[in-house]
GROMACS .gro file of C-alpha atoms in nm:
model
  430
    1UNK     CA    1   0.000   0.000   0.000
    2UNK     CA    2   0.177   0.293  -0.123
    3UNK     CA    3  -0.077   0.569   0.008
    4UNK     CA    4  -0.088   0.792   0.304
    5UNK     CA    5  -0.386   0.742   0.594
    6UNK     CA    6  -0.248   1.094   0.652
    7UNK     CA    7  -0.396   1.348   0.492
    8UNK     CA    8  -0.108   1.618   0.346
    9UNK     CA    9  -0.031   1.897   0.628
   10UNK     CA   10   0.193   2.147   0.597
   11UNK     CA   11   0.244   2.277   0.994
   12UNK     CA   12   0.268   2.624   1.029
   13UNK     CA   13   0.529   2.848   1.190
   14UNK     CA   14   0.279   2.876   1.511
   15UNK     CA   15   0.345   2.504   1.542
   16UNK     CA   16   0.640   2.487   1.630
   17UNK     CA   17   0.695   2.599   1.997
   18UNK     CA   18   0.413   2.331   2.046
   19UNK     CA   19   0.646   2.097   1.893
   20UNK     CA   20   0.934   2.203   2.033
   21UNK     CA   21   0.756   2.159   2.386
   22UNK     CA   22   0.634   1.788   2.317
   23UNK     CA   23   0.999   1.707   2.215
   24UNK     CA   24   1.100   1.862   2.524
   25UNK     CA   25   0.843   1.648   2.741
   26UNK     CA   26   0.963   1.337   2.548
   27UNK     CA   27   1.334   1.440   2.701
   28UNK     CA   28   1.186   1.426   3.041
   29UNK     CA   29   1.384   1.133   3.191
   30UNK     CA   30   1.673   1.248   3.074
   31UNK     CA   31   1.652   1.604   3.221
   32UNK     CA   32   1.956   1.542   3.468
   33UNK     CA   33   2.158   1.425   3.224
   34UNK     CA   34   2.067   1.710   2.975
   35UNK     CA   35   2.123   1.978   3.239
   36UNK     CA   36   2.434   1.855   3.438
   37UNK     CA   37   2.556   1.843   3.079
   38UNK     CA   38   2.493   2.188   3.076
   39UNK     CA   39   2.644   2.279   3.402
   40UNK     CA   40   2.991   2.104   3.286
   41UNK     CA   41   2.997   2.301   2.975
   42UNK     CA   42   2.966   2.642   3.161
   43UNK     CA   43   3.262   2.514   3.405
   44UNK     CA   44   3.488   2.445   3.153
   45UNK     CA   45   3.383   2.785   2.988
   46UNK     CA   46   3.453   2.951   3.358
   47UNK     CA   47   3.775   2.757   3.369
   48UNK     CA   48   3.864   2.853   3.021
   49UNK     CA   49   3.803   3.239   3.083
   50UNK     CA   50   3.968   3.193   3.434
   51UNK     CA   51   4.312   3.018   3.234
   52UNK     CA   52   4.358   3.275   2.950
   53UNK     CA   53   4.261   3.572   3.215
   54UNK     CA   54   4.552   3.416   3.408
   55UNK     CA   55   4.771   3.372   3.112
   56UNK     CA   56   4.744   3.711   3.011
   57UNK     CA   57   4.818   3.904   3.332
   58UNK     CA   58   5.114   3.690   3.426
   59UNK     CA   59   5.253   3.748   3.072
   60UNK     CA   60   5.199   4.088   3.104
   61UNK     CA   61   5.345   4.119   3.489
   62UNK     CA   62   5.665   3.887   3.394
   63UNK     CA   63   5.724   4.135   3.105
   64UNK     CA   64   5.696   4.432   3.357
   65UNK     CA   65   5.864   4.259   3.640
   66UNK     CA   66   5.576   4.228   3.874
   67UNK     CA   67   5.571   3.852   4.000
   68UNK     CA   68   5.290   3.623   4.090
   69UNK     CA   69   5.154   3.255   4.195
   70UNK     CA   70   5.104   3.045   3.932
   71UNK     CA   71   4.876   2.810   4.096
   72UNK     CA   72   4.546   2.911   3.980
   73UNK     CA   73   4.688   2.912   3.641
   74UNK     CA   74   4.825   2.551   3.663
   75UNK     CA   75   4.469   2.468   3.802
   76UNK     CA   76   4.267   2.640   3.560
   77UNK     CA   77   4.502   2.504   3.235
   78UNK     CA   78   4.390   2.120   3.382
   79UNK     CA   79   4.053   2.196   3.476
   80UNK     CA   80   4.009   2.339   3.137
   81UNK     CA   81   4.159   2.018   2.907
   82UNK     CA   82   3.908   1.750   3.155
   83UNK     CA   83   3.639   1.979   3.183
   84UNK     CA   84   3.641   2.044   2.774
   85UNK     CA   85   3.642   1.671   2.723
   86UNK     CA   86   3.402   1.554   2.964
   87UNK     CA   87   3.174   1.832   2.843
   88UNK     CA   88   3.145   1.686   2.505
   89UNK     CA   89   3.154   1.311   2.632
   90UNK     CA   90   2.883   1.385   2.864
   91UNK     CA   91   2.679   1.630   2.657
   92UNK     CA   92   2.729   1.386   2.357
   93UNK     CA   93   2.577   1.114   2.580
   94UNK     CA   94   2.333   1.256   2.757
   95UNK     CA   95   2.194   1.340   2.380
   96UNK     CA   96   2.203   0.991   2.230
   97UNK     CA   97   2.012   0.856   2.497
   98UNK     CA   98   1.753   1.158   2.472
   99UNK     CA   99   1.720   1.108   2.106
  100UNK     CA  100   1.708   0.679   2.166
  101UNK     CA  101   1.385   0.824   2.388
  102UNK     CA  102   1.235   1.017   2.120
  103UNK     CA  103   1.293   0.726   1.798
  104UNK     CA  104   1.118   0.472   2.092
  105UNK     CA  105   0.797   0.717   2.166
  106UNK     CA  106   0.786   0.788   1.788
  107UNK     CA  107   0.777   0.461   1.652
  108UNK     CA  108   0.515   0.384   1.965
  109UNK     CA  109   0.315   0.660   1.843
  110UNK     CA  110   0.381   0.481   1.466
  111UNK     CA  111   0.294   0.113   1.602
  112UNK     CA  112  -0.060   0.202   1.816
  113UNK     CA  113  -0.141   0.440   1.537
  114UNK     CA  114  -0.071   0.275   1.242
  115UNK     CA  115  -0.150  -0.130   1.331
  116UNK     CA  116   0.219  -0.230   1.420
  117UNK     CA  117   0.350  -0.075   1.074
  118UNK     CA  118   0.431   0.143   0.853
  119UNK     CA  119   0.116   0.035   0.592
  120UNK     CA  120  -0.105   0.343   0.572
  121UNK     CA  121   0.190   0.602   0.545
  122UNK     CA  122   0.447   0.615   0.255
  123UNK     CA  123   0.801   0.400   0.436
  124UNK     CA  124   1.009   0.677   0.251
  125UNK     CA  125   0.864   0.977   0.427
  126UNK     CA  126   0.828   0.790   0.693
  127UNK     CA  127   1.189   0.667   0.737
  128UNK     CA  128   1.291   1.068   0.694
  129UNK     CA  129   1.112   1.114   1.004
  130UNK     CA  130   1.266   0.807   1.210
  131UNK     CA  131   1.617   0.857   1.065
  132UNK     CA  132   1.686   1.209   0.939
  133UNK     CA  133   1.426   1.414   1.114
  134UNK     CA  134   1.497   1.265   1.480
  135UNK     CA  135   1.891   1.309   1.394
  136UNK     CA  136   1.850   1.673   1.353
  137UNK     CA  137   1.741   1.732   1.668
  138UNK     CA  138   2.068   1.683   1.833
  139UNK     CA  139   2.110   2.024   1.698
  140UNK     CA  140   1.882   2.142   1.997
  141UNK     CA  141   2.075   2.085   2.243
  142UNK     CA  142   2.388   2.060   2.113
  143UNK     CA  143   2.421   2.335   1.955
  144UNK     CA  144   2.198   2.559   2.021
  145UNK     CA  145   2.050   2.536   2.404
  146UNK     CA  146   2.441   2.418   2.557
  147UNK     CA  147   2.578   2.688   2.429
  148UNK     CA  148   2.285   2.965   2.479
  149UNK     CA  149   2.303   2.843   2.857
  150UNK     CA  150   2.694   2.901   2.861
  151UNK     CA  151   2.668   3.213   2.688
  152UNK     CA  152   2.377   3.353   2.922
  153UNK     CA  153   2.609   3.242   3.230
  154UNK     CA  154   2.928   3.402   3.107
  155UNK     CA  155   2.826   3.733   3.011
  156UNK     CA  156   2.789   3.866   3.349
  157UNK     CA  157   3.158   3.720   3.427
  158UNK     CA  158   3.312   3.879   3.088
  159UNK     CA  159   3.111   4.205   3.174
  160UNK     CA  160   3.267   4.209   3.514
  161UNK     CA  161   3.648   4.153   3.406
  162UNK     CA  162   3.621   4.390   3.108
  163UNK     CA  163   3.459   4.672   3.344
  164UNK     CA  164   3.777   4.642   3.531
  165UNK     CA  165   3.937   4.778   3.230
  166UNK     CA  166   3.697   5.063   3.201
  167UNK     CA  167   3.360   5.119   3.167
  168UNK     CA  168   3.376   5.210   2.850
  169UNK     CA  169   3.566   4.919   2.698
  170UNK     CA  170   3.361   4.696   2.911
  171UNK     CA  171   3.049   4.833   2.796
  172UNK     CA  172   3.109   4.786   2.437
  173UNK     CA  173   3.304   4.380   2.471
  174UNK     CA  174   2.948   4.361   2.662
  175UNK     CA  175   2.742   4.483   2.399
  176UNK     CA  176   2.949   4.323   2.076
  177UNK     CA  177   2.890   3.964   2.356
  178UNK     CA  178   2.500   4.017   2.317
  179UNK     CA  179   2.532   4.104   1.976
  180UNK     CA  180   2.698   3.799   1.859
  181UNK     CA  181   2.560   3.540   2.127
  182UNK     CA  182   2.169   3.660   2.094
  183UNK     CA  183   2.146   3.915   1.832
  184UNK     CA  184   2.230   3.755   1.543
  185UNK     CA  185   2.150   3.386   1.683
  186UNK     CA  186   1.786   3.596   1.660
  187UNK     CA  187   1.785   3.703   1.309
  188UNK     CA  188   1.956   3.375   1.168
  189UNK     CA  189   1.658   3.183   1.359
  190UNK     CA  190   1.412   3.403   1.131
  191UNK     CA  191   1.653   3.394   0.824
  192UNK     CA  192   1.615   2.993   0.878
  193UNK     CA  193   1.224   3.013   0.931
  194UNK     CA  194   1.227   3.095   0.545
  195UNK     CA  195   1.446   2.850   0.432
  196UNK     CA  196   1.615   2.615   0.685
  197UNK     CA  197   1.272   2.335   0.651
  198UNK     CA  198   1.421   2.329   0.267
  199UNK     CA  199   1.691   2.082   0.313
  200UNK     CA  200   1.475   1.829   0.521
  201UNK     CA  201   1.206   1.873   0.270
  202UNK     CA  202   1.450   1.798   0.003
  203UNK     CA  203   1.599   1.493   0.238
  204UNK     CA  204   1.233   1.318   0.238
  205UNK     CA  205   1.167   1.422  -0.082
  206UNK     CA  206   1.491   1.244  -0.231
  207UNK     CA  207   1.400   0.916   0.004
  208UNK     CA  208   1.076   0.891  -0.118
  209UNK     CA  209   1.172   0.844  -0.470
  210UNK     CA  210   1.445   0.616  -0.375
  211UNK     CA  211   1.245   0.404  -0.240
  212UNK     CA  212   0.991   0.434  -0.516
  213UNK     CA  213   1.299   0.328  -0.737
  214UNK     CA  214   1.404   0.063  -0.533
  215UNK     CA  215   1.081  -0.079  -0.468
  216UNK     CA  216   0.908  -0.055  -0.789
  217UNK     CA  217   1.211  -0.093  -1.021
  218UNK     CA  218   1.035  -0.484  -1.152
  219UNK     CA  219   0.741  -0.319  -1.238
  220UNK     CA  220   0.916   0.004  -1.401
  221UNK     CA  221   1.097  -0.260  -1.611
  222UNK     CA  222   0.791  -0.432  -1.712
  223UNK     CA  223   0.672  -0.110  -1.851
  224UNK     CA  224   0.962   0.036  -1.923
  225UNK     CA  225   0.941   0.317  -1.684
  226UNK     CA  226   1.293   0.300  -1.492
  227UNK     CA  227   1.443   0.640  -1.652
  228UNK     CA  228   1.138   0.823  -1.487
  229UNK     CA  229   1.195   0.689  -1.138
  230UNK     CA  230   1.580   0.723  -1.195
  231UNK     CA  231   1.487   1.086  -1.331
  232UNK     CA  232   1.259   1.222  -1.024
  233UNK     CA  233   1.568   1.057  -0.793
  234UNK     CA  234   1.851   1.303  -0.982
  235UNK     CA  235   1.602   1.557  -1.025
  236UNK     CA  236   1.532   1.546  -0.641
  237UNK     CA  237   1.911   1.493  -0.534
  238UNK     CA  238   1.990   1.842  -0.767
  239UNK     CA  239   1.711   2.022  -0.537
  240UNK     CA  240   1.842   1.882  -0.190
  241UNK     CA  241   2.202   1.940  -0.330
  242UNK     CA  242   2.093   2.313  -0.392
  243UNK     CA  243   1.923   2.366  -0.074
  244UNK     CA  244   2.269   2.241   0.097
  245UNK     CA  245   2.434   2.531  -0.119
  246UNK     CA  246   2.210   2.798  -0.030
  247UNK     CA  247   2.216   2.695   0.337
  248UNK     CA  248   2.612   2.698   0.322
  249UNK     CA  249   2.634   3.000   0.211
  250UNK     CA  250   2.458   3.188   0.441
  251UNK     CA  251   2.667   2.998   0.728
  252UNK     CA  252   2.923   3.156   0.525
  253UNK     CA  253   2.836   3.493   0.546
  254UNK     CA  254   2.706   3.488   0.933
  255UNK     CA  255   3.023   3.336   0.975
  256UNK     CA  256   3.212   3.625   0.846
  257UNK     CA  257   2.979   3.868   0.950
  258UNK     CA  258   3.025   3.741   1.333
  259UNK     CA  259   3.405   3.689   1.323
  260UNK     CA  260   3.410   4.084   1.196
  261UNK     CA  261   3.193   4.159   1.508
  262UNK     CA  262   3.433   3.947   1.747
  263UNK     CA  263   3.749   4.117   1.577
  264UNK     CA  264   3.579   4.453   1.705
  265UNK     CA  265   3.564   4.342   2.061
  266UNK     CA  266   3.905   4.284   2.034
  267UNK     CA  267   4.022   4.599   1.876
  268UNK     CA  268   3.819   4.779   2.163
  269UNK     CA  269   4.020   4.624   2.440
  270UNK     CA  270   4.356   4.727   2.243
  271UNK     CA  271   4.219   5.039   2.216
  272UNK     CA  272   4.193   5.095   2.581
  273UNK     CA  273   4.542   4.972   2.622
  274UNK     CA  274   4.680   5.266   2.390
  275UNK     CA  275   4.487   5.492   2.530
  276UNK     CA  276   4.276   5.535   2.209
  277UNK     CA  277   3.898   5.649   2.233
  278UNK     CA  278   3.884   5.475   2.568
  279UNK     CA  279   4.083   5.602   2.888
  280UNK     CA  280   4.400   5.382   2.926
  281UNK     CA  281   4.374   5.114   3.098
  282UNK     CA  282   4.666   4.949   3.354
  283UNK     CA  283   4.860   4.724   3.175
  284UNK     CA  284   4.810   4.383   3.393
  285UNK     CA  285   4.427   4.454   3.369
  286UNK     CA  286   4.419   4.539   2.965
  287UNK     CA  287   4.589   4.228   2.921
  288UNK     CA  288   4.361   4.029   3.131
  289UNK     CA  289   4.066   4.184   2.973
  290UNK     CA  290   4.214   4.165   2.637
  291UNK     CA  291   4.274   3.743   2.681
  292UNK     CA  292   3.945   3.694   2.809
  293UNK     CA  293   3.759   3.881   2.545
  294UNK     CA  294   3.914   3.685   2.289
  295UNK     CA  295   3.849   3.360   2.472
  296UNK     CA  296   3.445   3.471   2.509
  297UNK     CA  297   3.382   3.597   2.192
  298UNK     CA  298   3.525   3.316   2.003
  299UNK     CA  299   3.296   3.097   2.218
  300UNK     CA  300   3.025   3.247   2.140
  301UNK     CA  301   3.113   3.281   1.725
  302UNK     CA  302   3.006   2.988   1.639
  303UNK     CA  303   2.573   3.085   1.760
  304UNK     CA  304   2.524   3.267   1.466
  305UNK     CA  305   2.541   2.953   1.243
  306UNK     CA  306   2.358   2.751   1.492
  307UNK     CA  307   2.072   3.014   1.451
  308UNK     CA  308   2.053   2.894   1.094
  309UNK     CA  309   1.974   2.585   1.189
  310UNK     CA  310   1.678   2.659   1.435
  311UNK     CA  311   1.500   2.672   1.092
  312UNK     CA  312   1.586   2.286   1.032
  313UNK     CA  313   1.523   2.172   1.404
  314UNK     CA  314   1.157   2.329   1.462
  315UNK     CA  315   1.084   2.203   1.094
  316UNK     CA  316   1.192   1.843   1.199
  317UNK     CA  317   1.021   1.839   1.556
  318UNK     CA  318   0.713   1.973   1.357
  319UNK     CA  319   0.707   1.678   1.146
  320UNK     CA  320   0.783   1.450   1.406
  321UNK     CA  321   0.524   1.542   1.603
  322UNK     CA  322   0.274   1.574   1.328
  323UNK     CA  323   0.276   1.240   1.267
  324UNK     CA  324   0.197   1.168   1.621
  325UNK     CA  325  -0.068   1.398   1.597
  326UNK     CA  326  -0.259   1.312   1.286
  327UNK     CA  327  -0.298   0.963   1.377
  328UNK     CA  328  -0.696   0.936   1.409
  329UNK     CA  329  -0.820   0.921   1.760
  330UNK     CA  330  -0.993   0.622   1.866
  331UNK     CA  331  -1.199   0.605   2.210
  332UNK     CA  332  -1.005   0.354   2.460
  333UNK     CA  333  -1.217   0.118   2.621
  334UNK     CA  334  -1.161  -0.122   2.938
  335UNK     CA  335  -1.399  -0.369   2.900
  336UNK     CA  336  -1.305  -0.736   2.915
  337UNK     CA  337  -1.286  -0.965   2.595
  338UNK     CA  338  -1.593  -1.104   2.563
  339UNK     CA  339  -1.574  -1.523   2.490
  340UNK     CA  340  -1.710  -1.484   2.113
  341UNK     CA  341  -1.513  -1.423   1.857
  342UNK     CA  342  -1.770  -1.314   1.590
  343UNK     CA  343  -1.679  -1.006   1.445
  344UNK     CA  344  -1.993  -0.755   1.302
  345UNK     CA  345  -2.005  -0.432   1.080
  346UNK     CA  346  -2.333  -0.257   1.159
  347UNK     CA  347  -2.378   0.021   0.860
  348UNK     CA  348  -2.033   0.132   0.881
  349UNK     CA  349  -1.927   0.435   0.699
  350UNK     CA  350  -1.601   0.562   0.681
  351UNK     CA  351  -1.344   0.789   0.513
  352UNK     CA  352  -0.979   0.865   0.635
  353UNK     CA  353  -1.003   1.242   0.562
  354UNK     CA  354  -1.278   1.512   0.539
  355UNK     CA  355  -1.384   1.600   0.230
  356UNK     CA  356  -1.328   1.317   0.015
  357UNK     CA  357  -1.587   1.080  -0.062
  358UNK     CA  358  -1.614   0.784   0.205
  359UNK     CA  359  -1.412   0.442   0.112
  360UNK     CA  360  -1.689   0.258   0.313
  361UNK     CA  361  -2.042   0.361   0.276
  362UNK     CA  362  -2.320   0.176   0.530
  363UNK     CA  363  -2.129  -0.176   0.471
  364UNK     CA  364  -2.258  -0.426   0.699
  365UNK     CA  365  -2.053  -0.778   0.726
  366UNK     CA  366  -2.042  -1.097   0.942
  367UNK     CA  367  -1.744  -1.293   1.042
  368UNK     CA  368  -1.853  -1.593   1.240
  369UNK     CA  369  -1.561  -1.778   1.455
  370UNK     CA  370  -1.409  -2.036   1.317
  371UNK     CA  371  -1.505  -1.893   0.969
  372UNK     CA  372  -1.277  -1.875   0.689
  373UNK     CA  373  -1.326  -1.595   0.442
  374UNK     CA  374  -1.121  -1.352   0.207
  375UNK     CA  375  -1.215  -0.982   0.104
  376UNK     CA  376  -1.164  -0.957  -0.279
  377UNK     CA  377  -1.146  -0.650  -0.472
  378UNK     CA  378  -0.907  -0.413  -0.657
  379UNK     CA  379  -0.710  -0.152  -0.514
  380UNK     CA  380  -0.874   0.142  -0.272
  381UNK     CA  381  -1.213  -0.063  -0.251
  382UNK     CA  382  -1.167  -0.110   0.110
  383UNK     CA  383  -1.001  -0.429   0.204
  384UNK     CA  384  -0.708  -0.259   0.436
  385UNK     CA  385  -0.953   0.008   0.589
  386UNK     CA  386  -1.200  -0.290   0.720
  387UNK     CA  387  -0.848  -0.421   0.857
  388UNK     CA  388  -0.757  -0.035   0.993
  389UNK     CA  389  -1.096  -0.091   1.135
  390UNK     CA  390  -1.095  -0.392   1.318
  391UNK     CA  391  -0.772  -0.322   1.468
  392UNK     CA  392  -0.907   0.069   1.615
  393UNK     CA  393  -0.623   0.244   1.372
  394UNK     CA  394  -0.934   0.398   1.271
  395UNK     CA  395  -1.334   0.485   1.407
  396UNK     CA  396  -1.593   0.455   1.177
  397UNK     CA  397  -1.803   0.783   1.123
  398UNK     CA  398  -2.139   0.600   1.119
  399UNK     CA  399  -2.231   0.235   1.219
  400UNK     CA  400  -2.053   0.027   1.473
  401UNK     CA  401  -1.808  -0.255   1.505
  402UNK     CA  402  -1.879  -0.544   1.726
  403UNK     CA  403  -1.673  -0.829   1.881
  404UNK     CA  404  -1.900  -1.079   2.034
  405UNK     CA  405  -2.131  -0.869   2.072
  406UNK     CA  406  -1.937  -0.561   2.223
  407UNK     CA  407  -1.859  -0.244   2.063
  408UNK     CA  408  -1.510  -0.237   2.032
  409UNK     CA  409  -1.460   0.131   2.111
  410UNK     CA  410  -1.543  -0.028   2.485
  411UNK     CA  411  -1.262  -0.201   2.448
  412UNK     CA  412  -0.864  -0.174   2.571
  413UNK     CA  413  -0.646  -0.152   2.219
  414UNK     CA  414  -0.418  -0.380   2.366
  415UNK     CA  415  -0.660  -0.682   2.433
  416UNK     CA  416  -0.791  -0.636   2.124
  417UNK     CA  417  -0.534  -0.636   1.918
  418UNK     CA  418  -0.402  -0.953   2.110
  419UNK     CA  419  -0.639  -1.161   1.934
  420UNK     CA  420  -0.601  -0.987   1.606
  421UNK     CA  421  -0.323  -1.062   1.378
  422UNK     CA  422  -0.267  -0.848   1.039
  423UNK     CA  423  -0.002  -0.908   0.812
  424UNK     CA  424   0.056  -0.601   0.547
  425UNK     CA  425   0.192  -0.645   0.192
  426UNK     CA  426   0.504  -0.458   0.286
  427UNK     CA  427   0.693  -0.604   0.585
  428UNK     CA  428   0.961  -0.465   0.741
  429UNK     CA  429   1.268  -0.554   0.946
  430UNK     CA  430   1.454  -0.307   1.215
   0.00000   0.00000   0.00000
């Protein structure tokens, strides 16, 4: 069955903090992880800040002749190598298992939703969704809510050390921080709105018809058809190919654009040690200011590309949880299993979207137990909807289904699909 029991959806923009929040919810059990991951990345920020603002006053007192401890330096130089690395072990971790959480509640939502598979919803979309769509997600936290945490955390430290400077200087490595860290991690989140749900698009798209190829190649031979599936699969890798370009070269320019804006910071500080613009600052202090601008501002380069890919992330949690969504609701009983086995139709009508003419129109059918008997006709008369049926994927609009004698909306999914076995024309092996 190569059709969707979906009907098509495009989700909206105002989706996707609703989807963001049911990925979120999905993440649950692995909040500790996901926020002692974050506490470890803002150490070894702190201990990175604390080691070049170390560095750079030492330097600058051995050069002057003004000695000092080197303790804290020695400390913060070790703390910063094991913090670094357990950060992105941890972090890393803590992710994987999250995202293991999310493919097992998805393909839950897939298996109660969908009769144990994949039969009413095209495998190539929905293997996007499993696969590429759950994958992007790691961009959430990885790159995007780690370091937004670090950066909201170390702004009040690299304020403080740069004031020390002068207010002034400080002021403006302050401002140029913001700028970079939330300013144009904004406007690359609105840039990507636009055109970051391109490339998974294009990803699904490019699936699909491989799959199509793949799975329909005998009959494409039969009729001769192969060079239009092989066609639609170039055609569709040239479109994901350009999306990848377009997306690159924005990164590109952010990139540039937010290394320019870092560089400023910079030239600030050494400003204030020359005495230019600013007042002049002490030397020990300028240079201590001057490492530790460097160090935040490089840290904090990198947000502007991972606002580009907000547009990808919301797009994917969007279709992740539209699925999930979509699938029709069926009322949960709790009644027992009654003893018979006879299954009735009672005037059932039925159609899996709105405005379409029904598949099923008051059919009313007997299946005695012990009975033998095969539904025969050609394809979309009906046969896997009466299974969709039977099994509560789906509820009839009119009419009622009974098992021995019970309406099966009374009851539990579970029992009822205990005694129910369905085997689709398209199996499939994880």
């Amino acid at each position: 069955m190569s059709g969707s029991f979906l009907p098509k959806h495009s989700p909206s923009s105002t989706d996707a903090p609703k989807a963001l929040a049911r990925i979120l919810q999905v993440w649950k059990p692995q909040y500790g992880r996901l926020i002692t991951g974050i506490v470890i990345a803002e150490l070894a920020v702190c201990a990175g800040l604390t080691l070049m603002g170390q560095a750079g006053g030492r330097l600058t007192g051995a050069v002057i002749g003004v000695g000092a401890g080197y303790m804290l330096l020695r400390v913060a130089g070790a703390s910063q190598i094991v913090l670094r690395y357990f950060e992105r072990l941890y972090t890393h971790d803590a992710m994987f298992r999250a995202l293991a959480d999310l493919r097992v509640w998805f393909y839950r939502k897939l298996a109660r939703g969908a009769a144990a598979g994949l039969g009413f919803q095209r495998s190539g979309d929905l293997l996007s969704r499993l696969v590429s769509d759950v994958q992007t997600l790691d961009n959430l936290y990885l790159r995007i809510i780690v370091p937004m945490a670090a950066a909201i955390l170390t702004l009040p430290v690299v304020t403080f050390i740069c004031l020390k400077a002068g207010i002034g200087v400080g002021l403006t490595v302050a401002a140029l921080f913001v700028v970079l860290a939330f300013v144009f991690t904004f406007l690359g989140s609105k840039l990507s709105e636009r055109f970051g749900p391109d490339i998974l698009r294009a990803e699904a798209d490019l699936r699909v018809a491989s799959l199509d190829l793949a799975g329909g190649l005998r009959e494409a031979r039969a009729f001769g058809a192969e060079d239009v599936l092989a066609n639609a699969v170039t055609a569709r890798q040239e479109a994901l190919f350009e999306a990848q370009k377009r997306q690159a070269v924005r990164m590109a320019l952010m990139q540039g654009l937010a290394g320019l804006t870092a560089k400023a910071g910079v030239a600030a500080v050494l400003c204030a040690l020359a005495g230019i613009v600013f007042h002049q600052t002490p030397p020990i202090i300028g240079v201590t200011a001057l490492f530790v601008a460097i160090t935040a501002l490089d840290s904090v380069t990198g947000l502007s590309r991972a606002g580009l890919l907000t547009g990808q992330v919301t797009h994917a949690a969007e279709r992740i949880v539209d699925i999930a969504d979509r699938i029709p609701a069926v009322a949960q009983g709790t009644d027992p299993l009654p003893t018979s086995r006879e299954i009735r139709l009672e005037n059932v009508t039925f159609g899996w979207s709105e405005g379409r003419d029904p598949v099923l129109r008051n059919l009313s059918l007997t299946l005695r137990q012990g009975e033998r008997a095969a539904l025969i006709g050609p394809s979309g008369a009906g046969k896997s909807s009466i299974a969709a049926l039977i099994l509560k994927v789906a509820a009839p609009q009119q009419g009622r289904i009974l098992l021995g004698g019970t309406d099966i909306s009374h009851l539990s999914d579970d029992a009822l699909r205990s005694q129910v076995a369905w085997l689709s024309q398209s199996s499939h092996l994880f």
